[in-house]
mmCIF file of N, CA and C in Angstrom:
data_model
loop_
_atom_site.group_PDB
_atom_site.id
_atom_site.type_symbol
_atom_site.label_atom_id
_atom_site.label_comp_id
_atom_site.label_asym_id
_atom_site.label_seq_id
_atom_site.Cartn_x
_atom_site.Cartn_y
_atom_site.Cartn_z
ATOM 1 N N UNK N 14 11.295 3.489 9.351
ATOM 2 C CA UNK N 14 9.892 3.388 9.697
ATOM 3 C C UNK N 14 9.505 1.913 9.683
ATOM 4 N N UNK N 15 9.183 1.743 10.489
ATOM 5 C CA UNK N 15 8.324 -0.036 10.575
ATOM 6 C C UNK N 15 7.749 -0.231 10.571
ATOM 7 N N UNK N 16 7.228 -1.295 9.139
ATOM 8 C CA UNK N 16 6.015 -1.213 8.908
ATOM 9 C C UNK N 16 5.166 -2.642 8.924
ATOM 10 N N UNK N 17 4.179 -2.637 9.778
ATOM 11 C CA UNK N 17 3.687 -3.993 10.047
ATOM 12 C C UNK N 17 2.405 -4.618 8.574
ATOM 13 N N UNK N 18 2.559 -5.500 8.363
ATOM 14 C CA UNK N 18 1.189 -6.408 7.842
ATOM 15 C C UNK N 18 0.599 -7.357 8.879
ATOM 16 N N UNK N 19 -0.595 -6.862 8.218
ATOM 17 C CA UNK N 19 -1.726 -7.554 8.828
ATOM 18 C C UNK N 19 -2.731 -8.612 7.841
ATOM 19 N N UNK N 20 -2.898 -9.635 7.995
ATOM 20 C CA UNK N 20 -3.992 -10.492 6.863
ATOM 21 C C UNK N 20 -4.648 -11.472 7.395
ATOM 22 N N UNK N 21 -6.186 -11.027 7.579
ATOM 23 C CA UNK N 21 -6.863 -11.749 7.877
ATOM 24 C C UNK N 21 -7.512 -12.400 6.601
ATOM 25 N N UNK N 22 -7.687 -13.352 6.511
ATOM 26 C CA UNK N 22 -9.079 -13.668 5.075
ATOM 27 C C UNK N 22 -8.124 -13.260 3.505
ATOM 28 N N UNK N 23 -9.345 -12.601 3.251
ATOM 29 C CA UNK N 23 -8.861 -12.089 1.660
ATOM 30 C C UNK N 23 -8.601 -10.422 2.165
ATOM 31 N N UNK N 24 -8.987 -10.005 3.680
ATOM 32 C CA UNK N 24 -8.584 -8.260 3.880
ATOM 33 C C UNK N 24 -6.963 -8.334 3.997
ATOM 34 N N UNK N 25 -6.396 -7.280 4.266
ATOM 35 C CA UNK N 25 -5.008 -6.697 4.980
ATOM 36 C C UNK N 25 -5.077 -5.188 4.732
ATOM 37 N N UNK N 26 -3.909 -4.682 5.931
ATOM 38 C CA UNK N 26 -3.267 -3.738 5.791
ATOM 39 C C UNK N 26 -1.715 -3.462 6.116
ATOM 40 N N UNK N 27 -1.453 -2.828 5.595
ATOM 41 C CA UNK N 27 0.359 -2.094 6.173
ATOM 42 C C UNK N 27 -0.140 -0.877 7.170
ATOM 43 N N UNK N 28 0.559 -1.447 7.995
ATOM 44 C CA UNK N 28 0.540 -0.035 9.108
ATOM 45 C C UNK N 28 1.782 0.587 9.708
ATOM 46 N N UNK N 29 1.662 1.938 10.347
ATOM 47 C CA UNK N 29 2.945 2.219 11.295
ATOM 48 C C UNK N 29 2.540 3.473 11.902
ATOM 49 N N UNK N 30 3.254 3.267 12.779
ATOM 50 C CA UNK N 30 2.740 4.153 14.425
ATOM 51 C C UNK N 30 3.639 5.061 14.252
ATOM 52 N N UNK N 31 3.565 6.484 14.402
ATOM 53 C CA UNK N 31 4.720 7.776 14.128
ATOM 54 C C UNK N 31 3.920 8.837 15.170
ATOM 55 N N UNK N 32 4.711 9.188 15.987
ATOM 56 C CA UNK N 32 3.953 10.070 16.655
ATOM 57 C C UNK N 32 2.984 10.005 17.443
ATOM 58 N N UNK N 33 2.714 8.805 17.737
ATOM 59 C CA UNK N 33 1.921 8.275 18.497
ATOM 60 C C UNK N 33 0.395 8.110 18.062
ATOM 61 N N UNK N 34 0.526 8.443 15.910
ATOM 62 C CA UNK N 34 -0.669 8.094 15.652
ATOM 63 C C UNK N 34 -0.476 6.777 14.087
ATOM 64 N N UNK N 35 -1.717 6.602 14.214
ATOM 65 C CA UNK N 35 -1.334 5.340 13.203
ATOM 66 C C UNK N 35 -1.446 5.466 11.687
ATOM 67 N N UNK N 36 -0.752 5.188 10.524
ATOM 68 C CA UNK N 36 -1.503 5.693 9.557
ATOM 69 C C UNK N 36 -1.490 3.818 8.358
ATOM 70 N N UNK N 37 -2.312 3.689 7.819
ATOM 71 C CA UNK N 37 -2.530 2.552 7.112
ATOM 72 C C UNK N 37 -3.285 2.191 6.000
ATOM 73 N N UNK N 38 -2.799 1.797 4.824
ATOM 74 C CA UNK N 38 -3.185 1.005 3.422
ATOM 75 C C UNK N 38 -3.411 -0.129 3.631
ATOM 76 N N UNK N 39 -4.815 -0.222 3.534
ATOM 77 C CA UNK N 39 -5.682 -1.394 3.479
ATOM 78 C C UNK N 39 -5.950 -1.720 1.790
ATOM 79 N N UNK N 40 -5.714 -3.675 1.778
ATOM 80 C CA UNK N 40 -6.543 -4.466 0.665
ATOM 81 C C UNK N 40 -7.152 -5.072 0.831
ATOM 82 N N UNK N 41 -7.609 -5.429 -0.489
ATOM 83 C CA UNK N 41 -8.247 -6.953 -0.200
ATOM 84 C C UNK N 41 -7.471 -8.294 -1.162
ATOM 85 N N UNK N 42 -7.306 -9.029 -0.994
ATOM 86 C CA UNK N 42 -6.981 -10.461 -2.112
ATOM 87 C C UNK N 42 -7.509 -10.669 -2.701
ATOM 88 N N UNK N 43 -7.513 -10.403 -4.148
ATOM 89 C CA UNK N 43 -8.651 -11.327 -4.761
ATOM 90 C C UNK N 43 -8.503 -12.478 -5.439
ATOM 91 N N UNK N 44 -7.070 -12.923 -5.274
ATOM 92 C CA UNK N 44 -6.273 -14.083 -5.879
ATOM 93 C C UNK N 44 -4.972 -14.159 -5.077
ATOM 94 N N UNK N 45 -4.346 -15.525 -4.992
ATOM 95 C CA UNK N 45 -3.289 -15.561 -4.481
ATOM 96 C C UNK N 45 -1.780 -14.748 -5.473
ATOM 97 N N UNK N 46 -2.185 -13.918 -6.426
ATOM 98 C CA UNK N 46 -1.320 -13.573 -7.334
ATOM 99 C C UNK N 46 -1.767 -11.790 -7.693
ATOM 100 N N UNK N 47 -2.982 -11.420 -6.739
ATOM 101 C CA UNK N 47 -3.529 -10.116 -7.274
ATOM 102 C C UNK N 47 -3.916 -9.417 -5.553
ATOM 103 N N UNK N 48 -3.799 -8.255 -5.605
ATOM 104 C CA UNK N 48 -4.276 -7.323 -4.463
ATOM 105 C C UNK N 48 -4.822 -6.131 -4.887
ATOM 106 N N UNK N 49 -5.935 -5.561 -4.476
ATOM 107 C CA UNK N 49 -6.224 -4.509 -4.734
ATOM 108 C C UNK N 49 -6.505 -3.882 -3.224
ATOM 109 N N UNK N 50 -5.356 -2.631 -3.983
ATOM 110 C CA UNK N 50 -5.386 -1.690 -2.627
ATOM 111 C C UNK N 50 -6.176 -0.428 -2.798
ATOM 112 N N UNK N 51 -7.303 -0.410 -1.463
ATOM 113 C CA UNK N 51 -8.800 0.119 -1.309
ATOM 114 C C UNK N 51 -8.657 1.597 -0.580
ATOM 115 N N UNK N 52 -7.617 1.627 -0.355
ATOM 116 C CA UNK N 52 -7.293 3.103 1.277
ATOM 117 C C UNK N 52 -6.374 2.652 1.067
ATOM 118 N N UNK N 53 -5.977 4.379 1.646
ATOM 119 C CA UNK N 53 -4.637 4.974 2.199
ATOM 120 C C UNK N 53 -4.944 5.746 3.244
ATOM 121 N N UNK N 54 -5.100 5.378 4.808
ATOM 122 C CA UNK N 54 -5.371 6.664 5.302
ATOM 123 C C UNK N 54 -3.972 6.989 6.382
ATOM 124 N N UNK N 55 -4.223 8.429 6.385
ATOM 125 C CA UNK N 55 -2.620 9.141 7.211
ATOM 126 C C UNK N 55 -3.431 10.453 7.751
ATOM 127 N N UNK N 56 -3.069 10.397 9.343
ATOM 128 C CA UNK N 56 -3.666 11.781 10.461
ATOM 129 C C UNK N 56 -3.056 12.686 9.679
ATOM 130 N N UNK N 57 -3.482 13.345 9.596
ATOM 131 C CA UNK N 57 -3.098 15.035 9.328
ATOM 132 C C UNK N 57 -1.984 15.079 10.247
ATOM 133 N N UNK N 58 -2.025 14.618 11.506
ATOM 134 C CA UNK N 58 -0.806 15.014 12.184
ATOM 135 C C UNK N 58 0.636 14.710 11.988
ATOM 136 N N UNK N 59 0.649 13.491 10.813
ATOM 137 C CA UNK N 59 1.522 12.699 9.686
ATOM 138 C C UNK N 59 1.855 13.259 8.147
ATOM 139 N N UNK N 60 0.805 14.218 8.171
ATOM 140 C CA UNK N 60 0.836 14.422 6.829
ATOM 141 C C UNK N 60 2.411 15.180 6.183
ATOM 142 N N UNK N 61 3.061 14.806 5.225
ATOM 143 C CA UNK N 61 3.961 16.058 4.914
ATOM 144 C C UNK N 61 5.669 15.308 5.205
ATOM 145 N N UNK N 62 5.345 14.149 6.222
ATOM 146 C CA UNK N 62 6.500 13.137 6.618
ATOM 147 C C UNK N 62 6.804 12.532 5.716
ATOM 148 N N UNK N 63 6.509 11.797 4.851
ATOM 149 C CA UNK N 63 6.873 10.755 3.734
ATOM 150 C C UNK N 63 6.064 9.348 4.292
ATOM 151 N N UNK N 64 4.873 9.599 4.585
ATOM 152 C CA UNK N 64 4.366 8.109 5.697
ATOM 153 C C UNK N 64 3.458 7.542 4.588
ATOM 154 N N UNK N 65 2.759 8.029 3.684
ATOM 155 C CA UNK N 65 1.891 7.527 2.781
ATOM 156 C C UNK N 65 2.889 6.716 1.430
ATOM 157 N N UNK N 66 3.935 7.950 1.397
ATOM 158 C CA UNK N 66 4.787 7.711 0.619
ATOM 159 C C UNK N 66 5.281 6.342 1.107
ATOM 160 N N UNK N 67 6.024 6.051 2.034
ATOM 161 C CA UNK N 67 6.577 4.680 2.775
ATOM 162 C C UNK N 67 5.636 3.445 2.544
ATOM 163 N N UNK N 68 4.302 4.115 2.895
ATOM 164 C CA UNK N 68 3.271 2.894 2.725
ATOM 165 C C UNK N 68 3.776 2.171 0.992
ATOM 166 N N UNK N 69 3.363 2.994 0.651
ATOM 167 C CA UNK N 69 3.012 2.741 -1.030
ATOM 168 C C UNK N 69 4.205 1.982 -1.402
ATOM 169 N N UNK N 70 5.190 2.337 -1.678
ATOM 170 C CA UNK N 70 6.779 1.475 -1.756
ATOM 171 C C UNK N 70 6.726 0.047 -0.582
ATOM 172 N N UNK N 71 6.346 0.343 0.330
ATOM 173 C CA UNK N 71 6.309 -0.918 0.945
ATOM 174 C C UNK N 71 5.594 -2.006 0.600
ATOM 175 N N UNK N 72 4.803 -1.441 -0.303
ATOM 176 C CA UNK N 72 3.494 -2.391 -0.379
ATOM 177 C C UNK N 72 4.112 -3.297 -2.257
ATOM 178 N N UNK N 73 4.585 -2.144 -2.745
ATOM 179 C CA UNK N 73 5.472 -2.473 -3.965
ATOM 180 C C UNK N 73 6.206 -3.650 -4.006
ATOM 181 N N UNK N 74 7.223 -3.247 -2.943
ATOM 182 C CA UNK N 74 7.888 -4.535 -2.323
ATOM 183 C C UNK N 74 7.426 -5.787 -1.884
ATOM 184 N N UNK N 75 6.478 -5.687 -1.259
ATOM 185 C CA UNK N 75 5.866 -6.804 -0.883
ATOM 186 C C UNK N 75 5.252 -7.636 -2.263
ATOM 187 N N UNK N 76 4.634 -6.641 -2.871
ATOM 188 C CA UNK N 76 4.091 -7.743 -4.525
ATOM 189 C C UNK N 76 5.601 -8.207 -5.037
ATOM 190 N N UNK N 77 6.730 -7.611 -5.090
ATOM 191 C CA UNK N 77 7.494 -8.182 -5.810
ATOM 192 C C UNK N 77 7.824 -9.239 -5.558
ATOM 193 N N UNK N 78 8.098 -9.605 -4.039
ATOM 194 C CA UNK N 78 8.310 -10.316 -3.113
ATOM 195 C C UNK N 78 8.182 -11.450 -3.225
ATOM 196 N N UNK N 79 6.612 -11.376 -3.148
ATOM 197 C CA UNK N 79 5.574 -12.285 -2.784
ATOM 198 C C UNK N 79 5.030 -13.077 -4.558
ATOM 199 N N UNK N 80 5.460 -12.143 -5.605
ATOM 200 C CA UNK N 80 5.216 -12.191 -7.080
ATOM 201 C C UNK N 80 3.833 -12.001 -7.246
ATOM 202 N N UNK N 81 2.968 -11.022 -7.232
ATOM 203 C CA UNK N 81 1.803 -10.734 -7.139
ATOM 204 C C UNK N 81 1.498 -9.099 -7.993
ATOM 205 N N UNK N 82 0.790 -8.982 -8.651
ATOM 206 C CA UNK N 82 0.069 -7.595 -8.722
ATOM 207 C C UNK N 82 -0.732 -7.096 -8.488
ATOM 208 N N UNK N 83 -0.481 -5.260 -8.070
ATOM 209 C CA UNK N 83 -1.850 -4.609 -7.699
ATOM 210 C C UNK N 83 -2.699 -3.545 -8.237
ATOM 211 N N UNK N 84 -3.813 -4.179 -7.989
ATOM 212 C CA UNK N 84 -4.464 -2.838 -8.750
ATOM 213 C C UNK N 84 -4.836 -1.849 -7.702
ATOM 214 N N UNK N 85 -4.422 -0.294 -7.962
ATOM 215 C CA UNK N 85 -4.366 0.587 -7.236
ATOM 216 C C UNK N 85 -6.118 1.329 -7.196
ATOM 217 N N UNK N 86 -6.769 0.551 -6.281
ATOM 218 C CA UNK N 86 -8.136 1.405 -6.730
ATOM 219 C C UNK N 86 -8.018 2.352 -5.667
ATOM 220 N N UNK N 87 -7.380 2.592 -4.776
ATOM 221 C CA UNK N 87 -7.069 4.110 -3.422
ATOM 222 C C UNK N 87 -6.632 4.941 -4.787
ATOM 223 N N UNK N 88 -7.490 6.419 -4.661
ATOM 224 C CA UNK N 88 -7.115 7.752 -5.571
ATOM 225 C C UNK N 88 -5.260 7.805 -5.471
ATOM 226 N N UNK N 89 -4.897 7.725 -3.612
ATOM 227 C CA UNK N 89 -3.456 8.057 -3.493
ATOM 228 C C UNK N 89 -2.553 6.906 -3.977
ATOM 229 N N UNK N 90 -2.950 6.060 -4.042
ATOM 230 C CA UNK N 90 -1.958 4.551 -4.698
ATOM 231 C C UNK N 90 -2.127 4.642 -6.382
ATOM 232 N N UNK N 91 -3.266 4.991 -6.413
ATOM 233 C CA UNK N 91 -3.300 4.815 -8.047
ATOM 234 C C UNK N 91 -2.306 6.004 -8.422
ATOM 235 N N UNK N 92 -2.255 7.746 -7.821
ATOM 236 C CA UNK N 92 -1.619 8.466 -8.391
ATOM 237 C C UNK N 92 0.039 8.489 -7.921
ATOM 238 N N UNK N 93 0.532 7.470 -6.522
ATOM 239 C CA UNK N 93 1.720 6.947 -6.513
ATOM 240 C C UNK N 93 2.156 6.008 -7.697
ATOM 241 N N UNK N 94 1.687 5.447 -7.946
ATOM 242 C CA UNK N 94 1.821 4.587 -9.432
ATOM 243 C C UNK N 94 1.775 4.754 -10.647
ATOM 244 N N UNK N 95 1.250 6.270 -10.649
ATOM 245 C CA UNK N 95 1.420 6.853 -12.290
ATOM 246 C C UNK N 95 2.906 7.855 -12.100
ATOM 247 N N UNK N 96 3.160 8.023 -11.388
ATOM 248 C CA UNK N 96 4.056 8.855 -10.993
ATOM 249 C C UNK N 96 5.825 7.759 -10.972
ATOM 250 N N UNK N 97 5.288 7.049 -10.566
ATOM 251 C CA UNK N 97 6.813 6.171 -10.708
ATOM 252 C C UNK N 97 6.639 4.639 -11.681
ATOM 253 N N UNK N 98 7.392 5.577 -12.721
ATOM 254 C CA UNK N 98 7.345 4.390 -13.750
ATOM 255 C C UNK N 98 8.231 2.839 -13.531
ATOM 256 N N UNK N 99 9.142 2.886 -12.686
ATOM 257 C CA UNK N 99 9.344 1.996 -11.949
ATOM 258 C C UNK N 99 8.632 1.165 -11.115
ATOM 259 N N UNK N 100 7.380 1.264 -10.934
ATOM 260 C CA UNK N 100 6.889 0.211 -10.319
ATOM 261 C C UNK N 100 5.573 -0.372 -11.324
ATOM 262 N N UNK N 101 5.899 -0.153 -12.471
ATOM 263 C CA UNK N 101 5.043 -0.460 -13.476
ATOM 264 C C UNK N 101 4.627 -2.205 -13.434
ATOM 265 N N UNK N 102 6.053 -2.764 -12.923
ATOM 266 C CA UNK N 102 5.964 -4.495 -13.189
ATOM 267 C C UNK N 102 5.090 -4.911 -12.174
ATOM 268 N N UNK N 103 4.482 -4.250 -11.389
ATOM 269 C CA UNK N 103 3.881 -5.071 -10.300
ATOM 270 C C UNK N 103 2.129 -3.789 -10.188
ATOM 271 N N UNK N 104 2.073 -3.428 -11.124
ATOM 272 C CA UNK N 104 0.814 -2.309 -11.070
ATOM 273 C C UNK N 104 0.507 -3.358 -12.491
ATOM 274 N N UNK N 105 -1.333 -3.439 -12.070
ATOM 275 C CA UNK N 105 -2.143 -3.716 -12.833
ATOM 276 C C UNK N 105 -3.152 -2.549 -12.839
ATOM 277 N N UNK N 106 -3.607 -2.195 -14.552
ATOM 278 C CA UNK N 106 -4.288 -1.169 -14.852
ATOM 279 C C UNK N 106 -5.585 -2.263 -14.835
#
């Protein structure tokens, strides 16, 4: 799945096209060392694929990456992140 970033300003998102619809986790910056991710949204016509799932790990990666943490204020990022205790080093409560 390929997944694009986007960053304008202090916004961004991860996106990717499946099916000919789009689904995408949007943040904002609030430091060059912090992100808080605001949405998760995925068509119903996506739902059930692993596409939210993909988002969320991608976005993991990218803080590690980049050496940054996020705070998960999206309901679906915050409960991807209680769920995998592995990505604890880069989740801020």
């Amino acid at each position: 799945m390929d997944i694009v970033n986007e960053e304008t300003g202090s916004h961004g998102r991860y996106s990717t096209q499946l099916d000919g619809h789009t689904a995408e986790m949007t943040y904002s910056r609030s430091s060059p060392h912090l992100i808080i991710i605001d949405h998760t949204g995925v068509p119903d016509a996506l739902r059930g694929k692993g596409v939210g799932q993909a988002l969320a790990a991608h976005a993991i990666g990218e803080a590690r990456n980049g050496g940054w943490k996020i705070i998960p204020l999206c309901p679906f990022m915050r409960a991807q992140a209680q769920r995998h205790a592995d990505w604890q080093d880069v989740i801020q409560a």
